Tab-separated table of N, CA and C in Angstrom:
chain	number	residue	atom	x	y	z
A	7	UNK	N	24.957	9.064	-37.383
A	7	UNK	CA	25.985	8.996	-38.264
A	7	UNK	C	26.720	7.587	-38.630
A	8	UNK	N	26.690	6.819	-39.436
A	8	UNK	CA	27.392	5.568	-39.767
A	8	UNK	C	28.997	5.796	-39.792
A	9	UNK	N	29.697	4.412	-39.169
A	9	UNK	CA	31.110	5.098	-39.577
A	9	UNK	C	31.696	5.692	-40.803
A	10	UNK	N	30.749	4.672	-41.953
A	10	UNK	CA	31.444	4.610	-42.854
A	10	UNK	C	31.035	6.551	-43.538
A	11	UNK	N	30.034	6.679	-43.257
A	11	UNK	CA	29.835	8.593	-43.494
A	11	UNK	C	30.656	9.105	-42.420
A	12	UNK	N	31.419	9.209	-41.337
A	12	UNK	CA	32.231	9.900	-40.743
A	12	UNK	C	33.596	9.808	-41.666
A	13	UNK	N	33.638	8.357	-42.033
A	13	UNK	CA	35.253	8.646	-42.862
A	13	UNK	C	35.359	9.739	-43.585
A	14	UNK	N	34.086	9.205	-44.893
A	14	UNK	CA	34.127	9.783	-45.946
A	14	UNK	C	34.328	11.454	-45.374
A	15	UNK	N	33.274	12.030	-44.524
A	15	UNK	CA	33.193	13.078	-43.889
A	15	UNK	C	34.813	13.658	-43.764
A	16	UNK	N	35.302	13.020	-43.175
A	16	UNK	CA	36.653	13.268	-42.816
A	16	UNK	C	37.556	13.049	-43.538
A	17	UNK	N	37.702	12.497	-45.129
A	17	UNK	CA	38.295	13.151	-45.710
A	17	UNK	C	38.150	13.684	-46.839
A	18	UNK	N	36.923	14.426	-46.934
A	18	UNK	CA	36.656	15.493	-47.656
A	18	UNK	C	37.139	17.000	-46.946
A	19	UNK	N	37.743	16.849	-46.168
A	19	UNK	CA	37.828	18.019	-45.189
A	19	UNK	C	39.190	18.637	-46.125
A	20	UNK	N	39.438	19.857	-45.607
A	20	UNK	CA	40.398	20.106	-46.110
A	20	UNK	C	41.860	19.689	-45.226
A	21	UNK	N	43.142	19.494	-45.802
A	21	UNK	CA	44.261	18.629	-45.153
A	21	UNK	C	44.292	20.146	-43.777
A	22	UNK	N	44.444	21.445	-43.964
A	22	UNK	CA	44.530	22.457	-42.840
A	22	UNK	C	43.148	22.426	-42.008
A	23	UNK	N	42.053	21.564	-42.024
A	23	UNK	CA	41.640	21.168	-41.152
A	23	UNK	C	41.898	20.346	-40.127
A	24	UNK	N	41.574	19.282	-40.917
A	24	UNK	CA	42.463	17.903	-40.140
A	24	UNK	C	43.558	18.344	-39.574
A	25	UNK	N	44.257	19.108	-39.661
A	25	UNK	CA	45.867	19.216	-38.996
A	25	UNK	C	45.350	19.767	-37.534
A	26	UNK	N	44.409	21.273	-38.104
A	26	UNK	CA	43.940	21.929	-36.596
A	26	UNK	C	43.024	20.949	-36.171
A	27	UNK	N	42.211	20.266	-36.617
A	27	UNK	CA	41.387	19.341	-35.454
A	27	UNK	C	42.482	18.392	-34.485
A	28	UNK	N	43.332	17.816	-35.560
A	28	UNK	CA	43.993	16.644	-34.783
A	28	UNK	C	45.253	17.471	-33.873
A	29	UNK	N	45.714	18.583	-34.036
A	29	UNK	CA	46.340	19.441	-33.223
A	29	UNK	C	45.359	19.630	-31.810
A	30	UNK	N	44.096	20.094	-32.043
A	30	UNK	CA	43.401	20.523	-31.150
A	30	UNK	C	43.452	19.520	-30.370
A	31	UNK	N	43.279	18.672	-30.530
A	31	UNK	CA	43.166	17.116	-30.078
A	31	UNK	C	43.826	16.347	-29.234
A	32	UNK	N	44.795	16.853	-28.940
A	32	UNK	CA	45.917	16.541	-28.707
A	32	UNK	C	45.748	16.670	-26.736
A	33	UNK	N	45.661	17.928	-26.005
A	33	UNK	CA	45.335	17.689	-25.052
A	33	UNK	C	44.594	16.674	-24.384
A	34	UNK	N	43.596	16.482	-24.927
A	34	UNK	CA	42.474	15.215	-24.429
A	34	UNK	C	42.766	13.882	-24.986
A	35	UNK	N	43.501	13.850	-25.613
A	35	UNK	CA	44.346	12.560	-26.162
A	35	UNK	C	45.335	12.100	-25.085
A	36	UNK	N	45.737	13.433	-24.456
A	36	UNK	CA	46.807	12.513	-24.005
A	36	UNK	C	46.080	11.996	-22.496
A	37	UNK	N	45.188	13.189	-21.726
A	37	UNK	CA	44.734	12.857	-20.459
A	37	UNK	C	43.856	11.772	-20.282
A	38	UNK	N	43.514	11.263	-21.983
A	38	UNK	CA	42.357	10.273	-21.716
A	38	UNK	C	43.717	9.005	-21.384
A	39	UNK	N	44.543	9.077	-22.161
A	39	UNK	CA	45.927	7.639	-22.005
A	39	UNK	C	45.989	7.956	-20.781
A	40	UNK	N	46.695	9.086	-19.767
A	40	UNK	CA	47.205	8.454	-18.759
A	40	UNK	C	45.813	8.373	-18.035
A	41	UNK	N	45.004	8.675	-18.215
A	41	UNK	CA	43.594	8.142	-17.086
A	41	UNK	C	43.265	6.624	-17.067
A	42	UNK	N	43.501	6.544	-18.434
A	42	UNK	CA	43.605	4.740	-18.640
A	42	UNK	C	44.827	4.009	-18.265
A	43	UNK	N	46.209	4.560	-17.719
A	43	UNK	CA	47.370	3.838	-17.716
A	43	UNK	C	47.206	4.405	-15.777
A	44	UNK	N	46.060	4.329	-15.598
A	44	UNK	CA	45.693	4.889	-14.005
A	44	UNK	C	46.553	6.155	-13.404
A	45	UNK	N	46.879	6.997	-14.613
A	45	UNK	CA	47.528	7.951	-13.842
A	45	UNK	C	47.038	9.374	-14.632
A	46	UNK	N	46.083	9.787	-13.893
A	46	UNK	CA	45.418	10.834	-14.480
A	46	UNK	C	45.384	12.016	-14.262
A	47	UNK	N	45.768	13.144	-15.373
A	47	UNK	CA	46.186	14.581	-15.119
A	47	UNK	C	45.085	15.246	-15.667
A	48	UNK	N	45.209	16.273	-14.954
A	48	UNK	CA	43.981	17.622	-15.254
A	48	UNK	C	44.112	18.177	-16.798
A	49	UNK	N	43.332	18.173	-17.398
A	49	UNK	CA	42.820	18.376	-18.984
A	49	UNK	C	43.361	19.913	-18.681
A	50	UNK	N	42.879	20.766	-18.057
A	50	UNK	CA	43.478	22.293	-18.087
A	50	UNK	C	44.631	22.618	-18.065
A	51	UNK	N	45.819	21.861	-17.277
A	51	UNK	CA	46.858	21.894	-17.192
A	51	UNK	C	47.615	20.981	-18.880
A	52	UNK	N	46.999	20.377	-18.861
A	52	UNK	CA	47.618	19.918	-20.175
A	52	UNK	C	46.951	20.726	-21.655
A	53	UNK	N	45.769	21.220	-21.108
A	53	UNK	CA	45.627	22.594	-22.149
A	53	UNK	C	46.670	23.455	-22.195
A	54	UNK	N	46.942	24.280	-20.687
A	54	UNK	CA	47.388	25.331	-20.517
A	54	UNK	C	49.166	25.447	-21.054
A	55	UNK	N	50.055	24.005	-20.641
A	55	UNK	CA	51.269	23.538	-21.145
A	55	UNK	C	51.073	23.200	-23.539
A	56	UNK	N	49.867	22.659	-23.524
A	56	UNK	CA	49.927	22.502	-24.816
A	56	UNK	C	49.851	23.902	-25.811
A	57	UNK	N	49.053	25.105	-24.838
A	57	UNK	CA	49.111	26.528	-25.621
A	57	UNK	C	50.293	27.466	-25.290
A	58	UNK	N	51.150	26.755	-24.628
A	58	UNK	CA	52.627	27.370	-24.768
A	58	UNK	C	53.700	27.051	-26.358
A	59	UNK	N	53.098	25.428	-26.883
A	59	UNK	CA	54.104	24.892	-28.066
A	59	UNK	C	53.674	25.542	-29.032
A	60	UNK	N	54.712	25.918	-29.988
A	60	UNK	CA	54.364	26.598	-31.292
A	60	UNK	C	53.911	25.229	-32.174
A	61	UNK	N	52.661	25.571	-32.647
A	61	UNK	CA	51.823	24.554	-33.652
A	61	UNK	C	53.134	24.537	-34.388
A	62	UNK	N	52.167	23.194	-35.494
A	62	UNK	CA	52.930	22.846	-36.833
A	62	UNK	C	52.707	23.463	-38.061
A	63	UNK	N	53.385	23.117	-39.116
A	63	UNK	CA	53.890	24.497	-40.128
A	63	UNK	C	52.591	24.242	-40.822
A	64	UNK	N	51.520	24.861	-41.469
A	64	UNK	CA	50.253	24.647	-42.017
A	64	UNK	C	49.460	25.187	-40.999
A	65	UNK	N	49.461	24.913	-39.587
A	65	UNK	CA	48.200	25.247	-38.726
A	65	UNK	C	47.626	26.387	-38.816
A	66	UNK	N	46.672	26.524	-39.226
A	66	UNK	CA	45.482	27.407	-39.373
A	66	UNK	C	44.829	27.314	-38.125
A	67	UNK	N	44.781	28.688	-36.871
A	67	UNK	CA	43.758	28.786	-35.954
A	67	UNK	C	42.705	28.690	-36.428
A	68	UNK	N	41.783	28.358	-35.721
A	68	UNK	CA	40.254	28.446	-35.835
A	68	UNK	C	39.607	29.418	-36.103
A	69	UNK	N	38.306	29.737	-37.328
A	69	UNK	CA	38.517	31.407	-37.750
A	69	UNK	C	37.646	31.879	-36.779
A	70	UNK	N	37.098	33.112	-36.982
A	70	UNK	CA	36.531	34.295	-36.071
A	70	UNK	C	34.832	33.384	-36.110
A	71	UNK	N	34.573	33.470	-34.555
A	71	UNK	CA	32.805	32.863	-34.544
A	71	UNK	C	31.946	33.498	-35.120
A	72	UNK	N	32.411	34.990	-36.182
A	72	UNK	CA	31.005	35.437	-36.480
A	72	UNK	C	31.683	34.838	-38.543
A	73	UNK	N	32.655	34.310	-38.348
A	73	UNK	CA	33.211	33.399	-39.766
A	73	UNK	C	31.759	32.404	-40.256
A	74	UNK	N	31.559	32.328	-41.461
A	74	UNK	CA	30.526	31.257	-41.750
A	74	UNK	C	31.682	30.017	-41.868
A	75	UNK	N	31.104	28.526	-41.270
A	75	UNK	CA	31.735	27.831	-41.510
A	75	UNK	C	30.604	26.543	-41.137
A	76	UNK	N	31.229	25.402	-41.680
A	76	UNK	CA	30.516	23.864	-41.876
A	76	UNK	C	30.645	23.309	-40.458
A	77	UNK	N	29.767	22.916	-39.559
A	77	UNK	CA	30.040	22.063	-38.385
A	77	UNK	C	30.434	20.273	-38.465
A	78	UNK	N	31.126	20.209	-37.734
A	78	UNK	CA	32.385	18.623	-38.163
A	78	UNK	C	31.014	17.897	-37.706
A	79	UNK	N	29.537	18.166	-36.882
A	79	UNK	CA	28.920	17.365	-36.488
A	79	UNK	C	27.814	16.828	-37.323
């Protein structure tokens, strides 16, 4: 997929989906940033801490696996 297609696809996503994807990416983003700084942190630890935080307003959890949805890839 060309980068312009990826951007166009992102822009077409509903706001709630964008918010959910950004929220779910936080632990991995922090782990990557810490590793880059030479201070690696266990991703599972970050995910555990992140799960304890109340999501922002407007956050909708993922649909049940049985629900029909369009994959991002």
